[in-house]
XYZ file of C-alpha atoms in Angstrom:
321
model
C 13.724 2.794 56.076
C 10.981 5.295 55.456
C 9.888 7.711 52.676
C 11.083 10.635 54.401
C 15.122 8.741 54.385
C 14.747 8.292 50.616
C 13.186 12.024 49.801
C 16.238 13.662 52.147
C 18.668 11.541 50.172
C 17.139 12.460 46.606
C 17.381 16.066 48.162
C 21.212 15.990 49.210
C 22.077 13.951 46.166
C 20.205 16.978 43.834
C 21.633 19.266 45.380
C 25.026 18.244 46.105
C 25.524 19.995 49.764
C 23.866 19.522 52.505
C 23.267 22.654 53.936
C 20.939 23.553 50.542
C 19.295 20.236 50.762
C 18.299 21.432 54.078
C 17.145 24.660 53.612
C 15.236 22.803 50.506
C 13.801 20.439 52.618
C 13.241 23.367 55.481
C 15.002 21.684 58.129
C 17.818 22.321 59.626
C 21.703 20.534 58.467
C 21.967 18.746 62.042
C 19.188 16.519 61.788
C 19.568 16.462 57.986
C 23.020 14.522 58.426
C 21.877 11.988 60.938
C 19.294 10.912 58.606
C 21.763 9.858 55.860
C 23.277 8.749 58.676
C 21.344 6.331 59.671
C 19.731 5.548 55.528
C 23.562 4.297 55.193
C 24.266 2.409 58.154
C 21.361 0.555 57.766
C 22.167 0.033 54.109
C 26.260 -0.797 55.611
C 27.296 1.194 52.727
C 28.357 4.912 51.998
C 26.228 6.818 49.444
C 28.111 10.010 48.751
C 32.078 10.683 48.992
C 32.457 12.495 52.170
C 35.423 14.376 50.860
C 34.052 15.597 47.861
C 33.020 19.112 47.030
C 30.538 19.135 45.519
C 29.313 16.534 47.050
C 29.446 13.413 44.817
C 27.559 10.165 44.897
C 29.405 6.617 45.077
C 28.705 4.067 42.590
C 26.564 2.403 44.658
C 24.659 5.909 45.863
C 23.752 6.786 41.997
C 22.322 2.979 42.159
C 20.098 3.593 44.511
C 19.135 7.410 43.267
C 17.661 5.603 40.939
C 15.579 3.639 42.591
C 14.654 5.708 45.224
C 13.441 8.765 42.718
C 11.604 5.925 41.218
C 10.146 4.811 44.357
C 8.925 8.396 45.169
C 7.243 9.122 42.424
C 5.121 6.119 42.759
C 4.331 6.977 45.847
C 3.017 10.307 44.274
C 1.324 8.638 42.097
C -0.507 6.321 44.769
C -1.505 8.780 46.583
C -2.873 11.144 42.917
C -4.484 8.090 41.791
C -5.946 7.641 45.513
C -7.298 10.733 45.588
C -9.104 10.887 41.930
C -10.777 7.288 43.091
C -12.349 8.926 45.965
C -13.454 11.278 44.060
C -14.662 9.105 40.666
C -18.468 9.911 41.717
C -18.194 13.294 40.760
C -15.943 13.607 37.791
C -14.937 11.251 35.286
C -12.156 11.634 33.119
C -11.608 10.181 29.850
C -8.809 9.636 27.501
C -9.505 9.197 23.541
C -7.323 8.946 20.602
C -9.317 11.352 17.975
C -10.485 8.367 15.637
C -12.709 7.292 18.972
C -14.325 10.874 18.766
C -15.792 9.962 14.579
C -16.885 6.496 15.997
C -19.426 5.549 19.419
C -17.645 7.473 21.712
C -19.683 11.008 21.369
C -23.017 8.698 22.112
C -21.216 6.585 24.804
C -20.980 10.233 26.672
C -24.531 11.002 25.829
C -25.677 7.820 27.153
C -23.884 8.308 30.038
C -24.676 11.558 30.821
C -28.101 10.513 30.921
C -27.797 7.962 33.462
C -25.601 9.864 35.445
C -26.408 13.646 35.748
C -24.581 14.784 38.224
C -21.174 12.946 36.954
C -18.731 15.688 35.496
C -17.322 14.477 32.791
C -13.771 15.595 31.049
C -12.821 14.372 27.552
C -8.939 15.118 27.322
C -7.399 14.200 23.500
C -4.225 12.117 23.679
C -2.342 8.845 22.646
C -2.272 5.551 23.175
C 0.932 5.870 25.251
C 0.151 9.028 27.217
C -3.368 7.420 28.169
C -0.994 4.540 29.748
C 0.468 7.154 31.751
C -2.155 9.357 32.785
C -4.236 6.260 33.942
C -1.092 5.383 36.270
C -0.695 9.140 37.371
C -4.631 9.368 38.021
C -5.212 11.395 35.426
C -7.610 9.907 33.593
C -10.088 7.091 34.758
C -10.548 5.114 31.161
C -8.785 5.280 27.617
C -9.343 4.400 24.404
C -7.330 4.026 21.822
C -6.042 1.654 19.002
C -2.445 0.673 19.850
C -1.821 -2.592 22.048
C 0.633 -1.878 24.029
C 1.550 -3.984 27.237
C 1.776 -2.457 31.090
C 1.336 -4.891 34.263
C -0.472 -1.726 35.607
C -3.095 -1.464 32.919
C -6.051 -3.860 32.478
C -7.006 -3.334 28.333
C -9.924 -4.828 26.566
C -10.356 -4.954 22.317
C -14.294 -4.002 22.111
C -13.956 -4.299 18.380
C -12.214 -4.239 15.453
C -12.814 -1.488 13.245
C -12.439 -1.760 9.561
C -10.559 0.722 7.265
C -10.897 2.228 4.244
C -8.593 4.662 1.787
C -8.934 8.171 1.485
C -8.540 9.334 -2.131
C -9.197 12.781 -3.517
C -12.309 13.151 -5.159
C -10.682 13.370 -8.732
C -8.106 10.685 -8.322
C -8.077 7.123 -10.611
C -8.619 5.759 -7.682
C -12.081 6.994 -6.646
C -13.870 6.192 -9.953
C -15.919 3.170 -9.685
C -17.344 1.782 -6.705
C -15.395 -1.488 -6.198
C -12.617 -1.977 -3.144
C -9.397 -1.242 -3.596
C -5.939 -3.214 -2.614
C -3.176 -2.286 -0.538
C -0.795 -2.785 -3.313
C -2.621 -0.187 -5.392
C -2.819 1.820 -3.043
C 0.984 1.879 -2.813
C 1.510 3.382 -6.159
C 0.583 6.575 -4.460
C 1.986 8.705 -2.164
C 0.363 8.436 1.229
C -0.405 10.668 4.511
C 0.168 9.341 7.654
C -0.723 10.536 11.389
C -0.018 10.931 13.984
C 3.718 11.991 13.943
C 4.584 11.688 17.587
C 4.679 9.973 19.806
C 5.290 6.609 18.598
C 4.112 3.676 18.508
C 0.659 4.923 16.847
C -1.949 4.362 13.980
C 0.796 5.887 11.580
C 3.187 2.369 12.826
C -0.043 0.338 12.428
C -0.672 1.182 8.876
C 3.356 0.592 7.914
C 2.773 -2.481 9.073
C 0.044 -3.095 7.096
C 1.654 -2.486 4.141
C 5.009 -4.276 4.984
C 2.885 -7.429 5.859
C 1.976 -7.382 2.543
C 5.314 -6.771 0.979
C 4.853 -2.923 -0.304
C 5.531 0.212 0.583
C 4.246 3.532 -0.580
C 6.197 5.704 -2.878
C 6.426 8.153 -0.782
C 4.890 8.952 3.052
C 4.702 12.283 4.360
C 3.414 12.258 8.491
C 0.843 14.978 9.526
C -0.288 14.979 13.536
C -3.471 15.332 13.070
C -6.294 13.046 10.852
C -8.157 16.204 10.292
C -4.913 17.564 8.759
C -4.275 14.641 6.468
C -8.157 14.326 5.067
C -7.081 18.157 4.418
C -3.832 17.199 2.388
C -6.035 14.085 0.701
C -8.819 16.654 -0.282
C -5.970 19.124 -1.978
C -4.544 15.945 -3.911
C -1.569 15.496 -1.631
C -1.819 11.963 -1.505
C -4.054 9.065 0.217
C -4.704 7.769 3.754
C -5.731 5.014 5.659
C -8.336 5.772 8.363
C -10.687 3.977 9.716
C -14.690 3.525 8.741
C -16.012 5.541 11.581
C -14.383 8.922 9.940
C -15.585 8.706 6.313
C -18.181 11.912 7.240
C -15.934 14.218 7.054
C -15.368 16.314 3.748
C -17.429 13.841 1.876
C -17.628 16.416 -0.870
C -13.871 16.566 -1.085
C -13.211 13.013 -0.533
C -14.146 9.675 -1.850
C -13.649 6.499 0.625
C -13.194 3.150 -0.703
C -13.053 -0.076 1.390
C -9.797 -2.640 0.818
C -10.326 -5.632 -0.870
C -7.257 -7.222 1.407
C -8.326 -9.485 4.516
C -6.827 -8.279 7.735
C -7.412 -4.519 7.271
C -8.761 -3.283 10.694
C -7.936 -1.388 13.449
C -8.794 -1.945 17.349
C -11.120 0.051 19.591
C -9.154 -0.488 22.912
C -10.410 0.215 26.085
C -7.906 0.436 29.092
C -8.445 1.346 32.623
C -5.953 1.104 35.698
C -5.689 -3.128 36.742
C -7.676 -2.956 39.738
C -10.139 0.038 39.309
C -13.615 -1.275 39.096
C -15.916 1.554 39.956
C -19.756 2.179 39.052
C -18.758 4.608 36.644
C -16.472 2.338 34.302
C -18.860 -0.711 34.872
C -21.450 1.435 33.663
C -19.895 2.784 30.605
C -18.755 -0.700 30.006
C -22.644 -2.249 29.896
C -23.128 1.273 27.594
C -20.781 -0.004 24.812
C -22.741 -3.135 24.649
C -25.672 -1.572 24.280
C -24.559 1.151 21.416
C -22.583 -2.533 19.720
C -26.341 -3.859 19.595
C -28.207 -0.573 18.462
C -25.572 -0.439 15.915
C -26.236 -3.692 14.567
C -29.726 -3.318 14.539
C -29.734 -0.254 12.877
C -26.987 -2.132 10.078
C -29.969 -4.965 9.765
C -32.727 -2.347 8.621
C -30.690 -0.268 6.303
C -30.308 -3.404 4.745
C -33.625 -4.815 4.982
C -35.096 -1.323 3.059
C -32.152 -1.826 0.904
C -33.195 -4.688 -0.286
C -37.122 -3.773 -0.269
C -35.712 -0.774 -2.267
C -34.115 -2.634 -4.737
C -37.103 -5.184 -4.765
C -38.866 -2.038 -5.957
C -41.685 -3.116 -3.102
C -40.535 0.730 -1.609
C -39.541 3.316 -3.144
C -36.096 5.313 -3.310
C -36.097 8.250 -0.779
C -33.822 10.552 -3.366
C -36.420 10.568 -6.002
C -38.536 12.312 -3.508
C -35.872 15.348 -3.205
């Protein structure tokens, strides 16, 4: 049995005749016949009911439709996913969920880009569960995103766990004072979730969160887009979770306070296809390491001058201004 038996039978069994499956196919009926012919004698089984008009697949024929439309898009899929390998020195695609884009991943392209000039890269917005797929249909080369989700074709690594904090309009209760605040206040409130589709996502995440705990929010209201609900926070239409990385945006408008409850984190995942280890992904892998340890570094001497500051050995920047 060979690819060509299984795409003439997907043919004939779409278009239930023969003589359009051939002209489909551009080949003529004759040698059309003989090969589903020969496909069922060497399966010793009809596929379609002879008799039939249109023609009709047996039981066991839409069995193995099935299969063999499965088995031919895989093979499509081999040979995409072949194809953007050979090619993965001269473009690089990547797949982010749009949290990634507030956090490392705008320097992890800079960094890259230095290293490797002449790479083309392609940023492409999308889920969790479309990366999965576009990484099996070649795609992409590397996602990330915050979901875990579980494929035996996909090879995912957690680079860190990002903590969250609430969204609250500038003039709610909630975003006087400067101490964290808990889930279960939090719930009092109506809250903004994202993204809508497709499911699971972040918005599934953060249910979670608050089931785990044993509340729920008065009311949710899902938005697709985290841009959109930091909009509907800043007009008072509720709060959000998001995580730390995003807490630039409309700082005027909004006020972001961190949770008091343990637990309250989101993943950075990383996911590439099982087997792919090119240059390009071990590079931007050793990159992430080294933005993980500028970050920290950069952590230790705002608090060192922090703590100078407060020490009153140096003085306050602001009163400067």
């Amino acid at each position: 049995m060979e690819l060509r038996h299984l795409k003439y039978f997907v043919a004939v069994a779409d278009e239930q005749n023969f003589t359009r499956a051939a002209e489909r196919l551009h080949i003529s009926q004759p040698p059309l016949s003989r090969q589903i012919q020969d496909l069922e004698d060497e399966l010793g089984l009809p596929l379609f009911e002879r008799g039939s008009r249109p023609l009709k697949l047996t039981e066991a024929g839409r069995f193995f439709y099935t299969h063999a439309t499965r088995m031919l898009e895989q093979a499509r899929e081999a040979i995409q996913t072949t194809r953007r390998v050979a090619a993965a020195d001269k473009r690089l695609v990547i797949g982010f969920v749009s949290s990634t884009m507030y956090g490392a991943l705008p320097r992890l392209v800079r960094l890259f880009r230095a290293e490797r000039p002449g790479t083309e890269i392609s940023l492409v917005e999308m889920s969790t569960v479309d990366q999965f797929e576009a990484l099996k249909a070649g795609r992409i080369d590397v996602g990330y995103g915050r979901i875990r989700l579980e494929d035996p074709a996909i090879k995912r690594e957690v680079l860190r766990e990002e903590q969250l904090v609430l969204a609250i309009p500038c003039e709610h209760e909630l975003a006087h004072g400067a101490q964290p605040v808990s889930l279960a206040q939090a719930a009092r409130f109506p809250h903004l979730i994202y993204p809508r589709k497709p499911r699971p996502s972040f918005a599934d995440q953060v249910l979670s969160m608050f089931r785990d705990r044993g509340v729920e929010p008065v009311a949710v209201h899902e938005v697709q887009e985290i841009q959109t609900a930091l909009g509907l926070v800043a007009s008072g239409m509720g709060l959000c979770v998001v995580p730390t990385g995003v807490q630039r945006l409309r700082p005027d408008e909004v006020v972001y306070r961190p949770f008091v409850d343990p637990g309250m984190v989101s993943p950075i995942i990383m996911s590439t296809r099982l087997h792919d280890q090119s240059e390009d992904l071990l590079l931007l892998r050793r990159l992430i390491d080294d933005i993980y340890r500028m970050q920290a570094e950069e952590r230790r001497q705002q608090e060192e001058r922090a703590q100078l500051r407060a020490a009153g050995i140096i003085g306050d920047p602001a009163a400067l201004i």
